[in-house]
Short mmCIF file of C-alpha atoms in Angstrom, two decimals:
data_model
loop_
_atom_site.label_atom_id
_atom_site.label_comp_id
_atom_site.label_asym_id
_atom_site.label_seq_id
_atom_site.Cartn_x
_atom_site.Cartn_y
_atom_site.Cartn_z
CA MET A 299 3.06 181.75 -3.70
CA ASN A 300 1.60 178.22 -3.17
CA ARG A 301 1.51 178.98 0.69
CA PHE A 302 -0.07 181.99 -0.07
CA LEU A 303 -3.15 180.52 -2.43
CA LEU A 304 -3.27 177.79 0.07
CA THR A 305 -3.84 180.49 3.03
CA ILE A 306 -6.53 182.26 1.06
CA SER A 307 -8.24 178.99 0.24
CA LEU A 308 -8.38 178.06 3.42
CA CYS A 309 -10.00 181.55 4.53
CA CYS A 310 -12.60 181.37 1.75
CA LEU A 311 -13.78 178.09 3.05
CA LEU A 312 -13.87 178.86 6.97
CA THR A 313 -15.90 182.15 6.20
CA PRO A 314 -18.91 181.03 5.36
CA SER A 315 -19.22 178.95 8.09
CA ILE A 316 -18.63 181.77 10.71
CA LEU A 317 -21.20 184.03 8.89
CA PRO A 318 -24.23 182.18 9.41
CA ALA A 319 -23.57 181.54 13.10
CA GLN A 320 -23.39 185.83 13.32
CA SER A 321 -26.38 186.26 11.60
CA GLN A 322 -28.51 183.63 13.50
CA GLU A 323 -26.97 185.71 16.77
CA LYS A 324 -28.27 188.40 15.58
CA LYS A 325 -31.68 187.31 14.31
CA SER A 326 -32.29 185.81 17.74
CA ALA A 327 -31.72 189.19 19.44
CA LYS A 328 -33.84 191.29 17.25
CA GLN A 329 -36.57 188.20 17.63
CA SER A 330 -36.58 188.41 21.42
CA SER A 331 -37.36 191.97 21.41
CA LEU A 332 -40.26 191.51 19.32
CA ALA A 333 -43.96 190.41 20.56
CA THR A 334 -45.14 187.03 19.91
CA ILE A 335 -48.54 187.04 18.66
CA GLY A 336 -51.11 184.25 17.60
CA ALA A 337 -52.57 183.24 14.30
CA VAL A 338 -55.73 185.30 15.58
CA GLU A 339 -55.57 188.47 17.90
CA THR A 340 -57.95 191.08 19.05
CA VAL A 341 -57.49 194.61 18.06
CA VAL A 342 -58.99 197.77 19.39
CA LEU A 343 -59.55 201.15 17.25
CA LEU A 344 -58.19 203.93 18.84
CA LYS A 345 -59.44 207.34 18.80
CA THR A 346 -63.04 206.52 18.16
CA GLU A 347 -65.92 207.97 19.84
CA HIS A 348 -66.70 204.53 21.43
CA ARG A 349 -64.50 201.38 22.36
CA VAL A 350 -64.41 199.01 19.02
CA GLN A 351 -62.70 195.78 19.45
CA LEU A 352 -62.65 193.52 16.50
CA GLU A 353 -60.92 189.71 15.67
CA ALA A 354 -58.21 190.11 13.73
CA ARG A 355 -56.56 187.00 11.44
CA ILE A 356 -52.66 187.53 11.16
CA ASP A 357 -52.08 186.94 7.38
CA THR A 358 -48.21 187.12 6.50
CA GLY A 359 -48.79 186.55 2.74
CA ALA A 360 -50.73 190.18 2.85
CA GLU A 361 -48.80 193.42 2.56
CA THR A 362 -51.31 195.57 3.77
CA SER A 363 -54.18 195.45 6.32
CA SER A 364 -57.45 195.43 5.78
CA ILE A 365 -60.76 195.88 7.45
CA THR A 366 -64.59 195.71 7.44
CA ALA A 367 -66.23 198.93 6.20
CA LYS A 368 -69.47 199.65 4.40
CA ASN A 369 -70.53 202.72 3.13
CA ILE A 370 -67.30 203.74 1.46
CA GLU A 371 -67.41 207.32 0.41
CA GLU A 372 -64.80 209.44 -0.73
CA PHE A 373 -65.04 213.28 -0.63
CA GLU A 374 -62.46 216.17 -0.29
CA ARG A 375 -62.30 218.20 3.00
CA ASP A 376 -59.99 221.46 2.77
CA GLY A 377 -59.38 220.28 -0.95
CA LYS A 378 -57.47 216.69 -0.05
CA PRO A 379 -59.16 213.52 -0.63
CA TRP A 380 -60.64 211.89 2.43
CA VAL A 381 -62.55 208.79 2.56
CA ARG A 382 -66.01 208.47 5.07
CA PHE A 383 -66.56 204.78 5.91
CA THR A 384 -68.95 202.97 8.51
CA ILE A 385 -67.47 199.46 10.52
CA GLU A 386 -70.34 197.39 11.55
CA HIS A 387 -69.62 194.52 13.48
CA LYS A 388 -72.15 192.51 15.69
CA ASP A 389 -74.14 195.22 17.48
CA GLN A 390 -71.91 198.23 16.65
CA LYS A 391 -71.90 200.93 13.92
CA THR A 392 -69.25 203.35 14.03
CA THR A 393 -68.77 205.97 11.18
CA MET A 394 -65.55 207.55 10.52
CA SER A 395 -63.38 209.75 8.45
CA ALA A 396 -59.92 209.28 7.41
CA PRO A 397 -57.65 211.36 4.87
CA LEU A 398 -57.22 209.11 1.89
CA VAL A 399 -53.20 207.76 1.93
CA ARG A 400 -53.80 205.80 -1.18
CA THR A 401 -55.63 203.56 -3.84
CA VAL A 402 -54.65 200.01 -3.94
CA GLU A 403 -55.44 197.36 -6.36
CA ILE A 404 -56.17 193.77 -5.10
CA LYS A 405 -55.11 191.19 -7.87
CA ARG A 406 -58.01 188.40 -7.54
CA HIS A 407 -57.06 184.93 -9.45
CA GLY A 408 -58.82 184.75 -12.66
CA ALA A 409 -60.48 188.12 -12.31
CA GLU A 410 -59.88 191.93 -12.76
CA GLY A 411 -58.40 193.79 -9.81
CA VAL A 412 -60.72 195.51 -7.46
CA LYS A 413 -59.38 199.03 -6.15
CA ARG A 414 -59.70 200.03 -2.49
CA PRO A 415 -58.91 202.89 -0.71
CA VAL A 416 -56.35 203.11 2.00
CA VAL A 417 -56.81 205.18 5.35
CA ARG A 418 -54.32 205.02 8.43
CA LEU A 419 -55.94 203.91 11.55
CA GLN A 420 -54.81 203.61 15.21
CA ILE A 421 -55.02 200.35 16.96
CA ALA A 422 -53.99 198.30 19.64
CA MET A 423 -53.06 195.03 19.84
CA GLY A 424 -52.03 194.21 23.49
CA LYS A 425 -49.27 196.35 24.33
CA ILE A 426 -48.70 197.00 20.89
CA ARG A 427 -49.83 200.48 19.39
CA SER A 428 -49.65 201.22 15.69
CA ASN A 429 -50.53 203.74 13.50
CA THR A 430 -51.11 201.65 10.33
CA GLU A 431 -52.22 201.40 6.74
CA PHE A 432 -55.74 199.80 6.38
CA SER A 433 -57.48 199.15 2.93
CA LEU A 434 -61.26 199.23 3.12
CA THR A 435 -63.37 196.59 2.04
CA ASP A 436 -67.00 194.89 3.27
CA ARG A 437 -65.67 191.95 4.76
CA SER A 438 -68.72 190.51 6.40
CA LYS A 439 -68.52 187.42 4.26
CA PHE A 440 -65.37 186.28 5.94
CA GLU A 441 -64.68 184.98 9.43
CA TYR A 442 -62.56 187.79 10.91
CA PRO A 443 -63.49 191.42 10.12
CA VAL A 444 -59.82 192.60 10.24
CA LEU A 445 -57.14 191.17 8.62
CA ILE A 446 -53.38 192.15 9.81
CA GLY A 447 -50.39 192.58 7.03
CA ARG A 448 -46.79 192.50 7.11
CA SER A 449 -46.65 195.94 6.80
CA PHE A 450 -48.21 196.04 10.69
CA LEU A 451 -45.63 193.40 11.57
CA LYS A 452 -42.53 194.32 10.24
CA GLY A 453 -40.05 194.96 13.30
CA VAL A 454 -42.88 194.75 16.06
CA ALA A 455 -44.01 191.40 15.90
CA ILE A 456 -43.45 187.78 15.01
CA VAL A 457 -46.08 185.26 14.34
CA ASP A 458 -46.58 182.03 16.57
CA VAL A 459 -49.40 180.21 14.09
CA ALA A 460 -50.00 177.28 16.68
CA GLY A 461 -51.45 179.92 19.11
CA ASP A 462 -54.57 182.43 19.10
CA HIS A 463 -55.00 185.16 21.59
CA LEU A 464 -51.51 185.75 22.88
CA THR A 465 -51.92 188.94 23.40
CA HIS A 466 -54.60 190.62 25.74
CA PRO A 467 -57.08 193.11 24.47
CA ILE A 468 -56.53 196.71 26.00
CA THR A 469 -59.17 197.48 28.90
CA GLN A 470 -61.39 200.49 28.85
CA GLU A 471 -59.24 201.67 31.79
CA GLU A 472 -55.63 201.32 29.80
CA LEU A 473 -57.59 203.16 26.76
CA GLN A 474 -58.94 206.05 29.07
CA ASN A 475 -55.47 206.43 30.53
CA GLU A 476 -53.98 206.71 27.27
CA ASN A 477 -56.13 209.44 26.16
#
């Protein structure tokens, strides 16, 4: 009986030291298949009348991505909720419409939460293409018109905060070839 207990005890002691190594190997293999992006990247909106290229801050603390928008107006199309909005950046103005996915409440420290409409937009960041959710808000007072959150990053990219612009923006020719 004592041998049995000794064997069980040794197994219990050795097992935890083996598991982290296996877990780390799986993690490393998964990370190598992910794109590496910097703390700031260029994104291009896809499926728009003309090229809309914006600078984006990568924020792993935010769940949902956010994009600068003005003239945000909810309306109905075929009995379903939609949102019309204008993206203004530098000399560009692009008015877009998209189905309303949901409304998110953004909590602010020491103030009431703010409700924002959320839409799905197709974007390109280097070789990454994504149909991702963006909350709409006026970000003109921020340095970057786009904030990329975890919902975009999950399973797609890891962030190297020491670098910026580690991806290359999609070219007009590549954009045309994709359409």
